[in-house]
Short mmCIF file of C-alpha atoms in Angstrom, two decimals:
data_model
loop_
_atom_site.label_atom_id
_atom_site.label_comp_id
_atom_site.label_asym_id
_atom_site.label_seq_id
_atom_site.Cartn_x
_atom_site.Cartn_y
_atom_site.Cartn_z
CA MET A 1 132.45 139.41 41.66
CA SER A 2 135.12 139.97 39.17
CA SER A 3 135.30 142.30 36.21
CA THR A 4 134.44 139.65 33.91
CA SER A 5 131.90 137.42 35.80
CA ARG A 6 129.96 140.60 36.54
CA ARG A 7 129.74 141.79 32.72
CA ALA A 8 128.46 137.82 31.93
CA ALA A 9 125.97 138.57 34.94
CA VAL A 10 125.12 142.24 33.38
CA ALA A 11 124.43 140.12 29.85
CA ALA A 12 122.34 137.37 31.33
CA GLY A 13 120.14 140.21 32.95
CA SER A 14 120.26 141.73 29.68
CA LEU A 15 118.87 138.64 28.03
CA ALA A 16 116.72 137.96 30.56
CA LEU A 17 114.67 141.10 29.72
CA ALA A 18 113.61 139.72 27.12
CA THR A 19 113.60 142.07 24.64
CA ALA A 20 111.74 141.44 21.32
CA LEU A 21 111.44 143.02 18.20
CA ALA A 22 107.66 142.97 17.49
CA ALA A 23 106.70 144.03 13.79
CA CYS A 24 103.25 145.59 14.29
CA SER A 25 101.52 146.23 10.62
CA SER A 26 98.50 147.92 9.91
CA SER A 27 96.63 148.59 6.68
CA GLY A 28 95.77 151.80 5.39
CA ALA A 29 92.20 152.71 5.08
CA ASP A 30 91.57 151.47 1.71
CA GLY A 31 93.57 147.74 2.86
CA GLY A 32 96.20 148.62 -0.06
CA ALA A 33 99.41 147.27 0.50
CA GLY A 34 100.89 150.37 -0.82
CA ASP A 35 99.13 151.92 2.26
CA ALA A 36 100.47 149.70 4.98
CA GLU A 37 102.57 151.37 8.04
CA THR A 38 104.89 149.31 10.28
CA ALA A 39 105.80 150.28 13.92
CA GLU A 40 108.46 148.51 15.76
CA THR A 41 107.85 147.91 19.75
CA VAL A 42 110.01 146.79 21.89
CA THR A 43 108.96 144.23 25.12
CA VAL A 44 111.07 144.63 28.24
CA GLU A 45 111.08 143.15 31.33
CA HIS A 46 111.41 145.68 34.25
CA ALA A 47 111.03 146.02 37.91
CA GLN A 48 107.17 145.51 37.80
CA GLY A 49 106.49 143.25 34.84
CA SER A 50 106.76 143.23 31.22
CA THR A 51 105.81 146.28 29.01
CA GLU A 52 105.44 147.14 25.22
CA VAL A 53 106.77 150.15 24.55
CA PRO A 54 107.71 152.13 21.03
CA ALA A 55 110.81 151.07 19.84
CA ASP A 56 113.08 154.47 19.90
CA PRO A 57 110.28 156.69 21.90
CA GLN A 58 110.15 160.57 21.25
CA ARG A 59 107.72 161.79 24.04
CA VAL A 60 109.59 160.47 27.03
CA VAL A 61 108.68 161.95 30.68
CA VAL A 62 110.92 160.74 33.39
CA LEU A 63 109.77 160.36 37.23
CA ASP A 64 113.47 159.54 38.47
CA MET A 65 116.35 161.90 38.22
CA GLY A 66 119.24 158.71 37.91
CA VAL A 67 117.21 157.69 34.74
CA LEU A 68 117.04 161.49 33.55
CA ASP A 69 120.93 161.59 34.11
CA THR A 70 121.69 158.37 32.25
CA LEU A 71 119.58 159.42 29.46
CA ASP A 72 121.43 162.47 29.45
CA THR A 73 124.58 160.95 29.42
CA LEU A 74 122.99 158.66 26.26
CA GLY A 75 121.63 162.15 24.57
CA VAL A 76 118.09 161.27 24.64
CA ASP A 77 115.59 163.86 25.07
CA VAL A 78 112.49 164.15 26.86
CA VAL A 79 109.45 166.36 27.58
CA GLY A 80 108.44 166.12 30.91
CA LEU A 81 109.92 165.43 34.13
CA PRO A 82 109.51 166.73 38.15
CA LYS A 83 111.03 170.07 38.03
CA ALA A 84 111.45 170.30 41.77
CA ASN A 85 113.57 168.00 42.43
CA VAL A 86 116.24 168.51 39.66
CA PRO A 87 119.96 168.64 40.30
CA SER A 88 122.12 171.75 39.73
CA PHE A 89 124.45 169.07 37.39
CA LEU A 90 121.28 168.52 35.65
CA GLY A 91 119.77 171.98 35.68
CA GLU A 92 119.39 172.69 32.07
CA TYR A 93 115.98 170.22 32.35
CA GLU A 94 114.48 173.33 34.60
CA SER A 95 113.95 175.54 31.69
CA ASP A 96 110.58 175.95 29.92
CA GLU A 97 111.75 173.71 27.39
CA TYR A 98 110.21 170.65 29.21
CA THR A 99 107.35 170.54 31.07
CA ASP A 100 106.47 170.09 35.17
CA VAL A 101 104.68 166.72 35.69
CA GLY A 102 104.50 167.22 39.39
CA THR A 103 107.12 165.58 42.18
CA LEU A 104 109.01 162.44 42.20
CA GLN A 105 106.42 160.91 44.47
CA GLU A 106 102.96 162.53 43.09
CA PRO A 107 102.91 162.93 39.10
CA ASP A 108 100.79 165.30 37.77
CA TYR A 109 98.11 162.98 36.25
CA GLU A 110 96.82 165.88 34.07
CA ALA A 111 100.22 167.57 32.82
CA LEU A 112 100.63 163.83 31.80
CA ALA A 113 97.57 163.36 29.83
CA ARG A 114 98.51 166.72 28.22
CA LEU A 115 101.91 165.62 27.24
CA ASP A 116 100.77 162.21 25.91
CA PRO A 117 103.86 160.65 26.20
CA ASP A 118 104.48 157.82 24.33
CA LEU A 119 107.03 156.55 27.47
CA VAL A 120 106.99 157.13 30.69
CA ILE A 121 109.88 155.57 33.08
CA VAL A 122 109.34 155.57 37.03
CA GLY A 123 111.96 154.11 39.28
CA PHE A 124 112.24 153.89 42.88
CA ARG A 125 110.41 156.98 44.78
CA SER A 126 108.03 157.40 41.76
CA ALA A 127 107.42 153.53 41.37
CA ALA A 128 104.39 153.29 43.34
CA ALA A 129 102.90 155.27 40.92
CA TYR A 130 103.28 152.49 38.14
CA PRO A 131 99.90 150.87 38.71
CA GLU A 132 98.00 153.83 37.91
CA LEU A 133 100.08 155.25 35.06
CA SER A 134 100.46 152.01 33.57
CA LYS A 135 96.91 152.28 32.88
CA SER A 136 97.25 155.41 30.70
CA PHE A 137 100.41 154.76 29.24
CA PRO A 138 103.72 152.54 28.12
CA THR A 139 105.60 152.71 31.45
CA VAL A 140 108.55 150.74 33.08
CA ASP A 141 109.93 150.76 35.91
CA ALA A 142 113.87 151.37 36.30
CA THR A 143 114.19 150.28 40.47
CA PHE A 144 116.56 148.18 41.37
CA GLU A 145 117.77 146.33 44.20
CA TRP A 146 120.67 148.53 46.41
CA SER A 147 121.59 145.01 48.28
CA GLY A 148 124.08 142.38 46.61
CA ASP A 149 126.11 143.49 43.51
CA TYR A 150 125.09 147.40 43.17
CA LEU A 151 126.59 147.66 39.90
CA ALA A 152 125.57 144.35 38.18
CA ASN A 153 121.68 145.55 39.37
CA PHE A 154 122.59 149.22 38.31
CA GLY A 155 123.67 147.65 35.24
CA GLU A 156 120.73 145.73 34.01
CA SER A 157 118.88 148.50 34.85
CA ALA A 158 120.90 150.74 32.47
CA THR A 159 120.68 148.06 29.85
CA MET A 160 116.96 147.72 29.91
CA LEU A 161 117.29 151.69 28.75
CA GLY A 162 119.82 151.27 26.56
CA GLU A 163 117.72 148.32 24.68
CA ILE A 164 114.72 150.58 24.60
CA PHE A 165 116.69 153.23 22.84
CA GLY A 166 119.04 151.53 20.58
CA LYS A 167 122.03 152.76 22.25
CA GLU A 168 123.21 149.07 23.86
CA SER A 169 126.57 149.69 22.96
CA GLU A 170 127.04 153.23 24.68
CA VAL A 171 125.36 151.53 27.90
CA GLU A 172 127.81 148.42 27.13
CA ALA A 173 130.97 150.66 27.16
CA ALA A 174 129.76 152.84 30.36
CA LEU A 175 129.41 150.37 32.66
CA ALA A 176 132.45 148.61 31.73
CA ASP A 177 134.08 152.03 32.38
CA ILE A 178 132.37 152.16 35.71
CA GLU A 179 133.75 148.66 36.94
CA THR A 180 137.35 149.43 35.94
CA GLN A 181 136.90 152.94 37.69
CA ALA A 182 135.52 150.67 40.89
CA GLU A 183 138.16 148.38 40.85
CA GLU A 184 140.91 150.88 40.75
CA ILE A 185 139.32 152.22 44.24
CA ARG A 186 138.69 149.22 45.83
CA PRO A 187 142.31 148.28 46.96
CA ALA A 188 142.23 151.49 48.57
CA GLY A 189 138.73 151.37 50.15
CA GLU A 190 140.28 147.81 51.42
CA ALA A 191 143.19 149.26 53.19
CA ALA A 192 141.05 152.11 54.48
CA GLY A 193 139.90 150.19 57.77
CA SER A 194 136.54 150.67 59.01
CA GLY A 195 133.74 153.00 57.96
CA MET A 196 130.37 155.03 58.95
CA VAL A 197 128.10 155.88 56.45
CA LEU A 198 125.88 158.89 58.50
CA MET A 199 123.02 161.04 57.11
CA THR A 200 121.82 163.98 59.03
CA SER A 201 118.37 165.11 58.59
CA GLY A 202 116.37 167.33 61.30
CA GLY A 203 119.38 167.38 63.60
CA GLU A 204 119.19 163.68 63.65
CA VAL A 205 121.48 161.11 62.17
CA THR A 206 121.41 157.49 61.14
CA LEU A 207 123.56 154.74 60.08
CA ASN A 208 123.19 153.18 56.77
CA GLY A 209 124.69 149.84 55.77
CA ALA A 210 125.47 147.63 53.24
CA ASP A 211 121.76 147.06 51.66
CA SER A 212 121.44 150.85 51.48
CA ARG A 213 121.38 153.06 48.50
CA PHE A 214 124.84 154.19 50.05
CA GLY A 215 125.99 150.97 50.47
CA LEU A 216 128.71 150.16 47.35
CA ILE A 217 131.21 152.28 49.63
CA TYR A 218 130.86 148.82 50.88
CA SER A 219 130.32 146.15 48.57
CA GLU A 220 132.13 148.02 45.44
CA LEU A 221 134.61 150.05 47.01
CA GLY A 222 135.88 147.69 49.64
CA VAL A 223 135.56 149.90 52.92
CA THR A 224 135.13 147.18 55.93
CA GLU A 225 131.36 148.42 57.44
CA ALA A 226 132.56 149.64 61.18
CA GLU A 227 128.66 148.64 62.57
CA THR A 228 126.93 145.38 60.50
CA GLY A 229 123.10 144.58 60.76
CA VAL A 230 122.16 148.12 60.31
CA GLU A 231 118.48 148.13 59.66
CA ALA A 232 117.76 148.43 55.35
CA ALA A 233 115.68 151.28 56.16
CA ASP A 234 114.92 154.09 53.41
CA HIS A 235 116.74 156.63 55.31
CA GLY A 236 118.48 154.64 57.52
CA GLU A 237 118.84 153.71 60.92
CA ALA A 238 118.36 155.92 63.48
CA VAL A 239 121.85 156.05 65.75
CA SER A 240 123.15 157.93 68.91
CA PHE A 241 126.08 159.92 69.14
CA GLU A 242 127.69 157.55 71.87
CA LEU A 243 126.89 154.70 69.65
CA ILE A 244 129.13 156.55 66.91
CA ARG A 245 131.42 156.98 69.67
CA ASP A 246 131.83 153.71 70.58
CA VAL A 247 132.09 151.99 67.67
CA ASN A 248 134.76 154.57 66.45
CA PRO A 249 135.63 153.98 62.80
CA ASP A 250 138.31 155.08 60.94
CA TRP A 251 136.10 157.30 58.25
CA MET A 252 132.78 158.38 58.22
CA PHE A 253 130.95 159.43 55.03
CA VAL A 254 128.08 161.99 55.85
CA VAL A 255 125.17 162.86 53.85
CA ASP A 256 123.26 165.98 54.83
CA ARG A 257 120.03 165.28 53.82
CA ASP A 258 118.73 168.51 54.26
CA ALA A 259 121.14 170.64 51.86
CA ALA A 260 120.42 167.57 49.30
CA ILE A 261 116.64 168.70 49.38
CA GLY A 262 116.97 172.45 49.68
CA GLU A 263 115.97 172.34 53.27
CA SER A 264 117.49 175.38 55.06
CA SER A 265 115.91 175.41 58.79
CA GLY A 266 118.00 172.90 60.37
CA GLN A 267 121.56 172.66 61.40
CA ALA A 268 124.49 171.16 58.67
CA ALA A 269 125.77 168.25 59.07
CA GLU A 270 129.07 169.54 59.92
CA GLN A 271 127.09 170.90 62.83
CA VAL A 272 125.03 168.42 63.77
CA LEU A 273 128.35 165.99 64.00
CA ASP A 274 130.64 168.34 65.96
CA ASN A 275 130.37 167.53 69.62
CA GLU A 276 132.44 165.83 72.19
CA LEU A 277 131.35 162.34 71.20
CA VAL A 278 131.73 162.41 67.45
CA THR A 279 135.01 164.27 67.69
CA SER A 280 136.62 161.88 70.14
CA THR A 281 136.48 158.95 67.25
CA THR A 282 139.20 158.20 65.01
CA ALA A 283 137.60 159.17 61.64
CA TRP A 284 137.39 162.78 63.32
CA GLN A 285 140.83 162.79 64.83
CA GLU A 286 142.32 161.40 61.78
CA ASP A 287 140.41 164.04 59.46
CA GLN A 288 138.69 161.03 57.67
CA VAL A 289 134.87 162.39 57.55
CA VAL A 290 133.97 162.85 54.26
CA TYR A 291 130.99 164.81 53.57
CA LEU A 292 129.49 163.52 50.37
CA ASP A 293 127.40 165.39 47.68
CA GLY A 294 123.84 165.06 48.28
CA GLU A 295 122.34 165.96 45.51
CA ARG A 296 124.43 162.60 43.84
CA TRP A 297 124.02 160.10 46.30
CA TYR A 298 120.67 160.89 47.91
CA VAL A 299 118.69 162.61 45.13
CA VAL A 300 120.24 160.82 41.81
CA MET A 301 121.44 157.69 43.60
CA HIS A 302 122.56 156.27 40.24
CA GLY A 303 123.19 157.72 36.58
CA LEU A 304 125.63 156.75 34.08
CA SER A 305 127.44 160.05 34.52
CA ASN A 306 126.03 160.36 38.49
CA VAL A 307 127.66 156.91 39.46
CA PRO A 308 131.29 157.74 38.14
CA ALA A 309 131.18 160.86 39.50
CA MET A 310 130.33 159.29 43.05
CA LEU A 311 132.61 157.02 42.67
CA ASP A 312 135.58 159.51 41.71
CA GLU A 313 134.25 161.66 45.28
CA VAL A 314 135.14 158.47 47.33
CA GLY A 315 138.23 157.69 45.53
CA THR A 316 139.94 160.96 46.03
CA ALA A 317 139.09 161.28 49.54
CA LEU A 318 140.58 157.86 50.42
CA ALA A 319 143.75 158.96 48.23
CA ARG A 320 144.48 161.92 49.71
#
């Protein structure tokens, strides 16, 4: 999709969010006009429905690291987050200034109740908690589809956040820069030949296709899938070293899941792949095995500052 058409798609998606300002007036205790209070809310459509939230909420809890990255980029503060999964480049959020609200998969509902946030944002790993959270707090789900047009889908989610916090122009500018960056890298990706995106964990290897969280390497940066029809499972499709040898990719992009989540008991990705089957491939022989930053690609996955860093990692590797 061209930059122009993609921006049009994002704009259409933004309109589809059906943002509506609703002036909610309430009279003071004596009913006098001078005591009237006016509060604004914003109604947004998101991955799990429609939610009315306060315009420019002040007590925000985030249960997704990509959303945290976006809010950090926009200068929006939060009061709580799951501290067990904070990536190093967002390490300031591990301080006592912020309340720990459980994990990405299991929110601490008691901690949330004590915080009494005026907005909770879930996404991906925490999306399953939306039904329960939305009973108590205004909650939106920033999850988007990996498949299809990654940047357009990501753009719609980021645009929703921009509208909630009155940061529409900042989001639009950041998305335009990301589009330009991807377009600049794409010729190198198209010329690179075939590629495989592999993830290692516990000594096992999985292959991740165009519909995976890592799919933008194919869909946005133009690298040709060395093996198509890959199962779109959360952690990829298990593959053998023999298959990697037989497919013989020109490039391998590798994510070490254990390192990304701080699991140190297993073998590192470099050790897992260092065998005669994998080292016989063109990618290995040509020194075209790229070990991606697992925090950015596996834990955070999106975000207005993180996506440019992800693109830069691949672009730098392809340009060498």
